[in-house]
PDB file of C-alpha atoms in Angstrom:
ATOM      1  CA  MET A  10      10.980  10.225 -33.197  1.00 44.00           C
ATOM      2  CA  ILE A  11      13.517   8.799 -30.901  1.00 47.00           C
ATOM      3  CA  ILE A  12      17.404   9.711 -30.693  1.00 49.00           C
ATOM      4  CA  LEU A  13      19.887   6.996 -29.026  1.00 46.00           C
ATOM      5  CA  ASN A  14      23.296   6.463 -28.080  1.00 47.00           C
ATOM      6  CA  GLN A  15      24.055   3.053 -29.447  1.00 40.00           C
ATOM      7  CA  THR A  16      26.390   2.573 -26.765  1.00 49.00           C
ATOM      8  CA  ASP A  17      24.378   2.953 -23.390  1.00 55.00           C
ATOM      9  CA  LEU A  18      20.825   3.157 -25.297  1.00 79.00           C
ATOM     10  CA  THR A  19      21.036   6.144 -23.811  1.00 88.00           C
ATOM     11  CA  PRO A  20      17.771   8.966 -25.362  1.00 91.00           C
ATOM     12  CA  ALA A  21      18.920  12.211 -26.105  1.00 92.00           C
ATOM     13  CA  SER A  22      15.894  13.640 -24.275  1.00 95.00           C
ATOM     14  CA  PHE A  23      11.921  12.430 -23.447  1.00 97.00           C
ATOM     15  CA  ILE A  24       8.630  13.878 -25.091  1.00 97.00           C
ATOM     16  CA  LEU A  25       6.133  14.966 -21.342  1.00 97.00           C
ATOM     17  CA  THR A  26       2.567  14.508 -22.792  1.00 95.00           C
ATOM     18  CA  GLY A  27       0.793  16.272 -20.070  1.00 95.00           C
ATOM     19  CA  THR A  28      -2.947  14.706 -19.140  1.00 93.00           C
ATOM     20  CA  PRO A  29      -3.486  11.620 -21.477  1.00 91.00           C
ATOM     21  CA  GLY A  30      -7.236  12.273 -22.414  1.00 90.00           C
ATOM     22  CA  LEU A  31      -7.047  15.390 -22.068  1.00 93.00           C
ATOM     23  CA  GLU A  32      -5.440  17.567 -24.740  1.00 91.00           C
ATOM     24  CA  ASP A  33      -8.365  19.220 -25.719  1.00 93.00           C
ATOM     25  CA  ARG A  34      -9.012  20.626 -21.959  1.00 94.00           C
ATOM     26  CA  HIS A  35      -5.311  21.751 -21.664  1.00 95.00           C
ATOM     27  CA  PHE A  36      -5.397  25.479 -21.778  1.00 95.00           C
ATOM     28  CA  TRP A  37      -8.483  25.486 -18.475  1.00 96.00           C
ATOM     29  CA  ILE A  38      -7.020  22.461 -16.567  1.00 96.00           C
ATOM     30  CA  SER A  39      -3.696  25.309 -17.464  1.00 97.00           C
ATOM     31  CA  LEU A  40      -5.711  28.473 -15.077  1.00 97.00           C
ATOM     32  CA  PRO A  41      -5.733  26.866 -11.271  1.00 97.00           C
ATOM     33  CA  PHE A  42      -2.420  25.857 -11.717  1.00 97.00           C
ATOM     34  CA  CYS A  43      -1.011  28.698 -12.667  1.00 97.00           C
ATOM     35  CA  THR A  44      -3.292  30.895  -9.528  1.00 98.00           C
ATOM     36  CA  MET A  45      -2.373  28.803  -7.141  1.00 97.00           C
ATOM     37  CA  TYR A  46       1.780  29.194  -8.533  1.00 98.00           C
ATOM     38  CA  VAL A  47       0.883  32.492  -8.975  1.00 98.00           C
ATOM     39  CA  VAL A  48      -0.595  33.404  -4.628  1.00 97.00           C
ATOM     40  CA  ALA A  49       2.649  30.028  -4.079  1.00 98.00           C
ATOM     41  CA  VAL A  50       5.117  32.705  -4.806  1.00 98.00           C
ATOM     42  CA  VAL A  51       3.630  35.782  -3.740  1.00 97.00           C
ATOM     43  CA  GLY A  52       3.005  34.505  -0.749  1.00 96.00           C
ATOM     44  CA  ASN A  53       6.239  32.347   0.148  1.00 98.00           C
ATOM     45  CA  CYS A  54       8.286  35.383  -1.051  1.00 97.00           C
ATOM     46  CA  GLY A  55       6.477  37.032   1.107  1.00 95.00           C
ATOM     47  CA  LEU A  56       6.924  35.237   4.333  1.00 96.00           C
ATOM     48  CA  LEU A  57       9.762  35.001   3.236  1.00 96.00           C
ATOM     49  CA  TYR A  58      10.191  38.856   3.657  1.00 95.00           C
ATOM     50  CA  LEU A  59       8.378  38.641   7.521  1.00 95.00           C
ATOM     51  CA  ILE A  60      10.176  37.097   9.193  1.00 95.00           C
ATOM     52  CA  ARG A  61      14.131  38.376   7.323  1.00 94.00           C
ATOM     53  CA  TYR A  62      13.056  42.466   8.229  1.00 91.00           C
ATOM     54  CA  GLU A  63      10.363  41.707  11.101  1.00 92.00           C
ATOM     55  CA  ASP A  64      12.554  41.341  14.937  1.00 90.00           C
ATOM     56  CA  SER A  65       9.110  40.066  16.736  1.00 89.00           C
ATOM     57  CA  LEU A  66       9.875  37.346  13.982  1.00 93.00           C
ATOM     58  CA  HIS A  67      13.034  36.211  15.146  1.00 92.00           C
ATOM     59  CA  ARG A  68      12.372  33.385  17.051  1.00 92.00           C
ATOM     60  CA  SER A  69      13.199  29.619  16.645  1.00 93.00           C
ATOM     61  CA  MET A  70       9.193  28.626  14.988  1.00 93.00           C
ATOM     62  CA  TYR A  71       9.233  31.232  11.863  1.00 96.00           C
ATOM     63  CA  TYR A  72      13.427  29.897  11.116  1.00 96.00           C
ATOM     64  CA  ILE A  73      11.837  26.608  10.926  1.00 97.00           C
ATOM     65  CA  LEU A  74       8.672  27.822   8.992  1.00 97.00           C
ATOM     66  CA  ALA A  75      11.189  29.713   6.610  1.00 97.00           C
ATOM     67  CA  MET A  76      12.487  26.635   6.104  1.00 97.00           C
ATOM     68  CA  LEU A  77       9.299  25.830   5.020  1.00 97.00           C
ATOM     69  CA  SER A  78       9.325  28.550   2.493  1.00 97.00           C
ATOM     70  CA  LEU A  79      12.236  27.896   0.880  1.00 97.00           C
ATOM     71  CA  THR A  80      10.893  24.365   0.623  1.00 97.00           C
ATOM     72  CA  ASP A  81       7.904  25.481  -1.100  1.00 97.00           C
ATOM     73  CA  LEU A  82       9.155  27.398  -3.113  1.00 97.00           C
ATOM     74  CA  VAL A  83      11.583  24.734  -4.636  1.00 97.00           C
ATOM     75  CA  MET A  84       9.684  22.821  -5.327  1.00 96.00           C
ATOM     76  CA  CYS A  85       7.070  24.161  -7.130  1.00 96.00           C
ATOM     77  CA  THR A  86       8.688  25.611  -9.019  1.00 97.00           C
ATOM     78  CA  THR A  87      10.172  22.587 -10.055  1.00 97.00           C
ATOM     79  CA  THR A  88       7.213  21.281 -11.788  1.00 97.00           C
ATOM     80  CA  ILE A  89       4.668  23.716 -12.471  1.00 97.00           C
ATOM     81  CA  PRO A  90       7.117  26.516 -15.119  1.00 97.00           C
ATOM     82  CA  LYS A  91       7.272  23.088 -17.363  1.00 97.00           C
ATOM     83  CA  ALA A  92       3.770  22.564 -17.050  1.00 97.00           C
ATOM     84  CA  LEU A  93       2.349  25.587 -18.336  1.00 97.00           C
ATOM     85  CA  CYS A  94       4.601  25.129 -21.188  1.00 97.00           C
ATOM     86  CA  ILE A  95       3.415  21.894 -21.777  1.00 97.00           C
ATOM     87  CA  PHE A  96      -0.570  23.620 -21.492  1.00 96.00           C
ATOM     88  CA  TRP A  97       0.201  26.644 -22.949  1.00 96.00           C
ATOM     89  CA  PHE A  98       3.078  25.584 -25.576  1.00 95.00           C
ATOM     90  CA  HIS A  99       3.087  22.347 -26.563  1.00 94.00           C
ATOM     91  CA  LEU A 100       6.764  22.541 -25.192  1.00 96.00           C
ATOM     92  CA  LYS A 101       6.856  18.743 -24.135  1.00 96.00           C
ATOM     93  CA  GLU A 102      10.184  17.755 -24.989  1.00 97.00           C
ATOM     94  CA  ILE A 103      13.095  17.636 -22.046  1.00 97.00           C
ATOM     95  CA  SER A 104      16.549  16.726 -21.932  1.00 97.00           C
ATOM     96  CA  PHE A 105      17.468  13.065 -20.800  1.00 96.00           C
ATOM     97  CA  ASP A 106      19.463  15.098 -18.031  1.00 95.00           C
ATOM     98  CA  GLU A 107      17.571  18.350 -17.646  1.00 97.00           C
ATOM     99  CA  CYS A 108      14.374  14.907 -16.124  1.00 97.00           C
ATOM    100  CA  LEU A 109      17.511  13.984 -13.597  1.00 97.00           C
ATOM    101  CA  VAL A 110      17.350  16.928 -12.883  1.00 97.00           C
ATOM    102  CA  GLN A 111      14.416  18.075 -12.590  1.00 98.00           C
ATOM    103  CA  MET A 112      13.756  14.464 -10.319  1.00 97.00           C
ATOM    104  CA  PHE A 113      16.425  15.481  -8.244  1.00 97.00           C
ATOM    105  CA  PHE A 114      14.705  18.590  -6.808  1.00 97.00           C
ATOM    106  CA  ILE A 115      10.778  16.694  -6.451  1.00 96.00           C
ATOM    107  CA  TYR A 116      12.076  13.881  -4.640  1.00 96.00           C
ATOM    108  CA  ALA A 117      14.648  15.923  -2.451  1.00 97.00           C
ATOM    109  CA  PHE A 118      12.488  18.844  -1.775  1.00 97.00           C
ATOM    110  CA  THR A 119       8.803  16.776  -0.859  1.00 96.00           C
ATOM    111  CA  GLY A 120      11.606  14.553   1.772  1.00 96.00           C
ATOM    112  CA  MET A 121      13.205  17.787   2.703  1.00 97.00           C
ATOM    113  CA  GLU A 122       9.263  19.381   3.349  1.00 97.00           C
ATOM    114  CA  SER A 123       7.943  16.395   5.368  1.00 97.00           C
ATOM    115  CA  GLY A 124      11.354  16.693   7.696  1.00 97.00           C
ATOM    116  CA  VAL A 125      10.716  20.847   7.960  1.00 98.00           C
ATOM    117  CA  LEU A 126       6.384  19.556   8.446  1.00 97.00           C
ATOM    118  CA  MET A 127       8.350  17.017  11.962  1.00 97.00           C
ATOM    119  CA  LEU A 128      10.929  19.508  12.820  1.00 97.00           C
ATOM    120  CA  MET A 129       7.695  21.744  13.027  1.00 97.00           C
ATOM    121  CA  ALA A 130       6.161  19.547  15.324  1.00 97.00           C
ATOM    122  CA  LEU A 131       8.510  18.874  17.430  1.00 96.00           C
ATOM    123  CA  ASP A 132       8.113  22.755  17.830  1.00 96.00           C
ATOM    124  CA  ARG A 133       5.031  23.052  18.813  1.00 95.00           C
ATOM    125  CA  CYS A 134       5.984  19.704  21.123  1.00 96.00           C
ATOM    126  CA  VAL A 135       8.692  21.615  23.015  1.00 96.00           C
ATOM    127  CA  ALA A 136       6.574  24.329  22.900  1.00 95.00           C
ATOM    128  CA  ILE A 137       3.516  23.406  25.127  1.00 95.00           C
ATOM    129  CA  CYS A 138       5.575  20.896  26.752  1.00 95.00           C
ATOM    130  CA  TYR A 139       7.696  21.719  28.004  1.00 94.00           C
ATOM    131  CA  PRO A 140       7.496  26.388  27.116  1.00 92.00           C
ATOM    132  CA  LEU A 141       9.908  27.943  29.739  1.00 92.00           C
ATOM    133  CA  ARG A 142      13.367  25.493  28.494  1.00 94.00           C
ATOM    134  CA  TYR A 143      11.522  26.488  24.656  1.00 94.00           C
ATOM    135  CA  SER A 144      13.655  28.752  24.723  1.00 91.00           C
ATOM    136  CA  THR A 145      16.792  26.798  25.699  1.00 94.00           C
ATOM    137  CA  ILE A 146      16.184  24.036  23.732  1.00 95.00           C
ATOM    138  CA  LEU A 147      15.720  25.434  21.730  1.00 94.00           C
ATOM    139  CA  THR A 148      17.969  27.590  20.710  1.00 94.00           C
ATOM    140  CA  ASN A 149      19.290  28.857  16.767  1.00 93.00           C
ATOM    141  CA  THR A 150      22.707  27.261  16.279  1.00 95.00           C
ATOM    142  CA  ILE A 151      20.247  23.722  16.851  1.00 96.00           C
ATOM    143  CA  ILE A 152      17.306  24.859  14.713  1.00 96.00           C
ATOM    144  CA  ALA A 153      20.069  25.752  11.736  1.00 95.00           C
ATOM    145  CA  LYS A 154      21.464  21.733  12.889  1.00 96.00           C
ATOM    146  CA  ALA A 155      19.142  20.482  12.173  1.00 97.00           C
ATOM    147  CA  GLY A 156      17.259  22.178   8.760  1.00 96.00           C
ATOM    148  CA  LEU A 157      21.139  21.409   7.651  1.00 97.00           C
ATOM    149  CA  ILE A 158      20.190  17.467   8.767  1.00 97.00           C
ATOM    150  CA  THR A 159      17.327  17.126   7.507  1.00 97.00           C
ATOM    151  CA  PHE A 160      18.452  18.902   3.536  1.00 96.00           C
ATOM    152  CA  LEU A 161      20.783  16.269   3.450  1.00 97.00           C
ATOM    153  CA  ARG A 162      18.830  13.407   4.401  1.00 97.00           C
ATOM    154  CA  GLY A 163      16.954  14.305   1.390  1.00 95.00           C
ATOM    155  CA  VAL A 164      20.283  14.756  -1.075  1.00 97.00           C
ATOM    156  CA  LEU A 165      21.650  12.040  -0.144  1.00 97.00           C
ATOM    157  CA  LEU A 166      19.137   9.588   0.022  1.00 96.00           C
ATOM    158  CA  VAL A 167      18.056  10.810  -3.951  1.00 96.00           C
ATOM    159  CA  ILE A 168      21.652  11.447  -4.950  1.00 96.00           C
ATOM    160  CA  PRO A 169      21.180   7.569  -5.660  1.00 96.00           C
ATOM    161  CA  LEU A 170      17.567   7.103  -7.419  1.00 94.00           C
ATOM    162  CA  THR A 171      19.628   9.017 -10.336  1.00 94.00           C
ATOM    163  CA  PHE A 172      22.453   7.407 -10.254  1.00 93.00           C
ATOM    164  CA  ILE A 173      19.727   4.406 -10.964  1.00 94.00           C
ATOM    165  CA  ILE A 174      17.686   5.386 -13.610  1.00 94.00           C
ATOM    166  CA  LYS A 175      20.993   6.755 -15.457  1.00 92.00           C
ATOM    167  CA  ARG A 176      22.203   3.399 -15.556  1.00 91.00           C
ATOM    168  CA  LEU A 177      19.219   1.740 -17.257  1.00 93.00           C
ATOM    169  CA  PRO A 178      18.162   1.164 -20.612  1.00 93.00           C
ATOM    170  CA  TYR A 179      16.471   2.419 -22.485  1.00 93.00           C
ATOM    171  CA  CYS A 180      14.182   1.822 -25.503  1.00 91.00           C
ATOM    172  CA  ARG A 181      10.622   1.402 -24.735  1.00 90.00           C
ATOM    173  CA  GLY A 182       9.964   4.735 -26.047  1.00 90.00           C
ATOM    174  CA  ASN A 183      10.445   8.483 -25.016  1.00 94.00           C
ATOM    175  CA  ILE A 184       7.032   8.895 -24.375  1.00 96.00           C
ATOM    176  CA  ILE A 185       6.343  10.365 -20.322  1.00 96.00           C
ATOM    177  CA  HIS A 186       2.913  10.639 -20.138  1.00 94.00           C
ATOM    178  CA  HIS A 187       2.911  13.185 -16.685  1.00 95.00           C
ATOM    179  CA  THR A 188       4.003  16.579 -16.871  1.00 97.00           C
ATOM    180  CA  TYR A 189       7.738  16.060 -15.185  1.00 96.00           C
ATOM    181  CA  CYS A 190       9.756  13.211 -14.655  1.00 96.00           C
ATOM    182  CA  ASP A 191       7.840  10.939 -12.116  1.00 94.00           C
ATOM    183  CA  HIS A 192      10.580   8.715 -11.279  1.00 94.00           C
ATOM    184  CA  MET A 193       8.162   5.137 -11.917  1.00 92.00           C
ATOM    185  CA  ALA A 194       6.795   6.669 -15.299  1.00 92.00           C
ATOM    186  CA  VAL A 195      10.381   7.318 -16.878  1.00 95.00           C
ATOM    187  CA  ALA A 196      11.604   3.241 -15.020  1.00 94.00           C
ATOM    188  CA  LYS A 197       8.601   1.741 -17.205  1.00 92.00           C
ATOM    189  CA  LEU A 198      10.633   3.058 -20.419  1.00 95.00           C
ATOM    190  CA  SER A 199      13.618   1.545 -19.838  1.00 93.00           C
ATOM    191  CA  CYS A 200      13.611  -2.775 -21.280  1.00 91.00           C
ATOM    192  CA  GLY A 201      15.976  -3.339 -18.155  1.00 91.00           C
ATOM    193  CA  ASN A 202      15.056  -4.722 -14.951  1.00 91.00           C
ATOM    194  CA  ILE A 203      13.842  -2.663 -12.434  1.00 93.00           C
ATOM    195  CA  LYS A 204      13.420  -4.214  -9.618  1.00 93.00           C
ATOM    196  CA  ILE A 205      16.053  -1.903  -7.824  1.00 94.00           C
ATOM    197  CA  ASN A 206      14.246   0.762  -8.799  1.00 93.00           C
ATOM    198  CA  VAL A 207      11.021  -0.079  -7.667  1.00 91.00           C
ATOM    199  CA  ASN A 208      12.554  -1.397  -4.226  1.00 93.00           C
ATOM    200  CA  TYR A 209      15.160   1.574  -3.881  1.00 95.00           C
ATOM    201  CA  GLY A 210      11.964   4.018  -3.835  1.00 92.00           C
ATOM    202  CA  GLN A 211       9.680   2.410  -1.444  1.00 90.00           C
ATOM    203  CA  MET A 212      12.916   2.187   0.759  1.00 95.00           C
ATOM    204  CA  VAL A 213      13.232   6.398   0.174  1.00 95.00           C
ATOM    205  CA  ALA A 214       9.658   6.578   1.231  1.00 91.00           C
ATOM    206  CA  LEU A 215       9.511   4.776   3.595  1.00 92.00           C
ATOM    207  CA  LEU A 216      12.839   6.057   5.652  1.00 94.00           C
ATOM    208  CA  ILE A 217      11.707   9.804   5.414  1.00 96.00           C
ATOM    209  CA  GLY A 218       7.878   9.930   5.473  1.00 94.00           C
ATOM    210  CA  GLY A 219       7.687   7.033   7.877  1.00 94.00           C
ATOM    211  CA  PHE A 220       9.798   8.708   9.937  1.00 96.00           C
ATOM    212  CA  ASP A 221       8.322  11.518  10.385  1.00 97.00           C
ATOM    213  CA  ILE A 222       5.106  10.436  10.577  1.00 96.00           C
ATOM    214  CA  LEU A 223       6.427   8.756  13.539  1.00 97.00           C
ATOM    215  CA  CYS A 224       8.168  11.334  15.326  1.00 97.00           C
ATOM    216  CA  ILE A 225       5.081  13.805  14.634  1.00 97.00           C
ATOM    217  CA  SER A 226       3.107  10.967  15.845  1.00 97.00           C
ATOM    218  CA  VAL A 227       4.963  10.858  18.739  1.00 97.00           C
ATOM    219  CA  SER A 228       4.793  14.056  19.456  1.00 97.00           C
ATOM    220  CA  TYR A 229       1.028  15.147  19.331  1.00 97.00           C
ATOM    221  CA  THR A 230       0.785  12.520  21.910  1.00 97.00           C
ATOM    222  CA  MET A 231       2.585  14.228  23.609  1.00 97.00           C
ATOM    223  CA  ILE A 232       1.076  17.788  23.308  1.00 96.00           C
ATOM    224  CA  LEU A 233      -2.561  16.044  23.671  1.00 95.00           C
ATOM    225  CA  TRP A 234      -1.387  14.602  27.321  1.00 95.00           C
ATOM    226  CA  ALA A 235      -0.134  18.165  28.162  1.00 94.00           C
ATOM    227  CA  VAL A 236      -2.180  19.534  26.999  1.00 93.00           C
ATOM    228  CA  VAL A 237      -5.341  17.831  28.945  1.00 92.00           C
ATOM    229  CA  SER A 238      -3.373  17.956  31.954  1.00 91.00           C
ATOM    230  CA  LEU A 239      -4.573  21.428  32.457  1.00 88.00           C
ATOM    231  CA  SER A 240      -5.978  22.599  34.426  1.00 84.00           C
ATOM    232  CA  SER A 241      -9.284  25.029  32.588  1.00 88.00           C
ATOM    233  CA  ALA A 242     -10.276  25.317  29.315  1.00 88.00           C
ATOM    234  CA  GLU A 243      -9.595  28.162  27.868  1.00 89.00           C
ATOM    235  CA  ALA A 244      -5.445  27.771  29.594  1.00 87.00           C
ATOM    236  CA  ARG A 245      -6.342  23.804  27.183  1.00 90.00           C
ATOM    237  CA  TRP A 246      -7.927  25.893  23.655  1.00 90.00           C
ATOM    238  CA  LYS A 247      -4.496  28.989  23.626  1.00 88.00           C
ATOM    239  CA  ALA A 248      -2.120  25.503  24.357  1.00 88.00           C
ATOM    240  CA  PHE A 249      -3.301  23.437  21.485  1.00 86.00           C
ATOM    241  CA  SER A 250      -4.902  27.152  19.318  1.00 90.00           C
ATOM    242  CA  THR A 251      -1.232  26.543  18.520  1.00 89.00           C
ATOM    243  CA  CYS A 252      -0.650  24.296  16.641  1.00 94.00           C
ATOM    244  CA  THR A 253      -4.284  24.330  14.619  1.00 93.00           C
ATOM    245  CA  ALA A 254      -1.671  25.825  12.055  1.00 93.00           C
ATOM    246  CA  HIS A 255       1.008  23.383  11.895  1.00 95.00           C
ATOM    247  CA  ILE A 256      -2.232  20.170  11.444  1.00 96.00           C
ATOM    248  CA  CYS A 257      -3.358  22.202   8.644  1.00 94.00           C
ATOM    249  CA  ALA A 258      -0.181  22.148   7.130  1.00 95.00           C
ATOM    250  CA  ILE A 259      -0.582  18.166   7.577  1.00 96.00           C
ATOM    251  CA  VAL A 260      -3.049  17.910   6.035  1.00 95.00           C
ATOM    252  CA  PHE A 261      -2.798  18.804   2.922  1.00 94.00           C
ATOM    253  CA  SER A 262       1.021  17.633   2.782  1.00 95.00           C
ATOM    254  CA  TYR A 263      -0.045  14.086   2.950  1.00 94.00           C
ATOM    255  CA  SER A 264      -3.385  13.810   1.791  1.00 91.00           C
ATOM    256  CA  PRO A 265      -2.951  13.871  -1.610  1.00 89.00           C
ATOM    257  CA  PRO A 266       0.604  11.623  -1.794  1.00 87.00           C
ATOM    258  CA  PHE A 267      -1.755   8.324   0.522  1.00 84.00           C
ATOM    259  CA  PHE A 268      -4.756   8.818  -1.900  1.00 82.00           C
ATOM    260  CA  CYS A 269      -1.869   8.386  -4.358  1.00 77.00           C
ATOM    261  CA  PHE A 270      -1.045   5.433  -2.736  1.00 71.00           C
ATOM    262  CA  PHE A 271      -4.784   3.835  -1.614  1.00 71.00           C
ATOM    263  CA  SER A 272      -5.172   4.434  -4.533  1.00 70.00           C
ATOM    264  CA  HIS A 273      -3.166   3.336  -7.322  1.00 62.00           C
ATOM    265  CA  ARG A 274      -3.047  -0.363  -4.525  1.00 61.00           C
ATOM    266  CA  PHE A 275      -7.298  -1.489  -4.351  1.00 64.00           C
ATOM    267  CA  ARG A 276      -8.965   0.257  -7.104  1.00 56.00           C
ATOM    268  CA  GLY A 277      -5.738   2.642  -9.273  1.00 54.00           C
ATOM    269  CA  HIS A 278      -7.855   0.526 -12.344  1.00 62.00           C
ATOM    270  CA  ARG A 279     -10.798   2.053 -12.069  1.00 74.00           C
ATOM    271  CA  ILE A 280      -9.077   5.967 -12.034  1.00 80.00           C
ATOM    272  CA  PRO A 281      -8.091   7.280 -15.093  1.00 86.00           C
ATOM    273  CA  PRO A 282      -4.561   7.881 -15.453  1.00 86.00           C
ATOM    274  CA  SER A 283      -5.188  11.669 -16.203  1.00 90.00           C
ATOM    275  CA  CYS A 284      -6.467  12.674 -12.340  1.00 89.00           C
ATOM    276  CA  HIS A 285      -3.195  10.415 -10.977  1.00 87.00           C
ATOM    277  CA  ILE A 286      -1.449  13.139 -12.473  1.00 93.00           C
ATOM    278  CA  ILE A 287      -2.908  15.397 -11.439  1.00 93.00           C
ATOM    279  CA  VAL A 288      -3.751  14.886  -7.817  1.00 92.00           C
ATOM    280  CA  ALA A 289      -0.033  14.410  -8.338  1.00 93.00           C
ATOM    281  CA  ASN A 290       0.794  18.240  -9.802  1.00 95.00           C
ATOM    282  CA  ILE A 291      -1.819  19.115  -6.469  1.00 94.00           C
ATOM    283  CA  TYR A 292       0.277  16.864  -4.577  1.00 93.00           C
ATOM    284  CA  LEU A 293       3.427  19.805  -5.244  1.00 95.00           C
ATOM    285  CA  LEU A 294       1.109  22.835  -5.065  1.00 96.00           C
ATOM    286  CA  LEU A 295      -1.390  22.780  -3.300  1.00 96.00           C
ATOM    287  CA  PRO A 296       0.961  22.863   0.345  1.00 96.00           C
ATOM    288  CA  PRO A 297       3.085  25.843  -1.311  1.00 97.00           C
ATOM    289  CA  THR A 298      -0.343  27.058  -1.961  1.00 97.00           C
ATOM    290  CA  MET A 299      -2.012  26.822   0.884  1.00 96.00           C
ATOM    291  CA  ASN A 300       0.460  26.871   3.654  1.00 96.00           C
ATOM    292  CA  PRO A 301       1.410  30.908   3.443  1.00 95.00           C
ATOM    293  CA  ILE A 302      -2.593  31.162   3.751  1.00 95.00           C
ATOM    294  CA  ILE A 303      -2.627  28.973   7.075  1.00 95.00           C
ATOM    295  CA  TYR A 304       0.013  30.307   8.118  1.00 94.00           C
ATOM    296  CA  GLY A 305      -0.601  34.244   7.811  1.00 90.00           C
ATOM    297  CA  VAL A 306      -4.993  33.744   8.604  1.00 90.00           C
ATOM    298  CA  LYS A 307      -3.867  31.784  12.312  1.00 90.00           C
ATOM    299  CA  THR A 308      -0.280  32.678  13.631  1.00 92.00           C
ATOM    300  CA  LYS A 309      -1.096  35.816  15.797  1.00 89.00           C
ATOM    301  CA  GLN A 310       2.884  37.491  14.952  1.00 92.00           C
ATOM    302  CA  ILE A 311       2.547  37.943  10.794  1.00 93.00           C
ATOM    303  CA  ARG A 312      -0.861  38.879  10.599  1.00 92.00           C
ATOM    304  CA  ASP A 313      -0.456  41.956  12.964  1.00 91.00           C
ATOM    305  CA  CYS A 314       3.583  41.915  10.651  1.00 91.00           C
ATOM    306  CA  VAL A 315       1.148  41.868   7.939  1.00 88.00           C
ATOM    307  CA  ILE A 316      -1.744  44.994   9.007  1.00 88.00           C
ATOM    308  CA  ARG A 317       1.005  46.870   9.944  1.00 88.00           C
ATOM    309  CA  ILE A 318       2.674  46.687   6.744  1.00 85.00           C
ATOM    310  CA  LEU A 319      -0.756  47.490   5.217  1.00 83.00           C
ATOM    311  CA  LEU A 320      -2.090  50.291   7.394  1.00 85.00           C
ATOM    312  CA  GLY A 321       1.664  52.161   7.013  1.00 76.00           C
ATOM    313  CA  SER A 322       1.398  51.470   2.912  1.00 59.00           C
ATOM    314  CA  LYS A 323      -1.332  52.967   3.483  1.00 54.00           C
ATOM    315  CA  ASP A 324      -0.630  55.943   5.908  1.00 53.00           C
ATOM    316  CA  THR A 325       1.961  56.742   3.729  1.00 49.00           C
ATOM    317  CA  LYS A 326       0.010  57.060   0.755  1.00 49.00           C
ATOM    318  CA  SER A 327      -2.237  59.140   2.760  1.00 47.00           C
ATOM    319  CA  HIS A 328       0.180  61.821   3.827  1.00 50.00           C
ATOM    320  CA  SER A 329       1.765  61.788   0.174  1.00 48.00           C
ATOM    321  CA  ILE A 330      -2.406  62.586  -1.040  1.00 50.00           C
TER     322      ILE A 330
END
């Protein structure tokens, strides 16, 4: 039943359907989602703990990694708990204001995720191209300012999006075929003109994603140029291997949105809507799940800290016995 405000046709709430056509498989879909979410929360909280308490990790690279972990935690916690409530308990209703808040956090922090990945590319570029000046160029103050600017960029660009959605009249029902409040899924319920929503959404994606990808591309062009100019193959491999974790993070972060973008424009009509919805959730869940694993395995300092803590806990247990 649709409850409408008589003055502005604003629904009191929306109904999130989950993955349409796969309702009988919601429980099985929820299992990998739940597992990945637990891994994401434990992994990112563990990374934040290490960076906070390990003196050897008090460096600019790890401060940026802490930003990424915080962003990942907010990004997946904004959507996955609600999706699990839909899958497990059929709690599909979400109030209009809650929907706007969820939408704001999703797009603000996906924008920040992209920005932090760009900062990591700049960090690797400075570390490889200007190793002797690394500590003077990327000071803690510079990192803090860069992180604040990245955060404010996402917030200031997404705030208008929520106001644009709020001003629309809604008279096409209150059923959202998604697990969260996707911008265009909500806008399509409006009987008003949503052209400004489409144009502004594309502009935000271009300003954030386009700019960050350009900066990442320029950074890696400079990195490759510096690596190729090194004298020995061993030095080239050692320099470039410091970038492998970041490259993996970029692949996991940008692959799902690129899939959605190209599938919608070329063969979107042949792909079931449930597939697009699952990929959209993977886009918000895969980077938070994989980033702690990638950096835990690929980064020697983090790996050494984890091993030392685990061996220390074992030694403590053995002494107590």
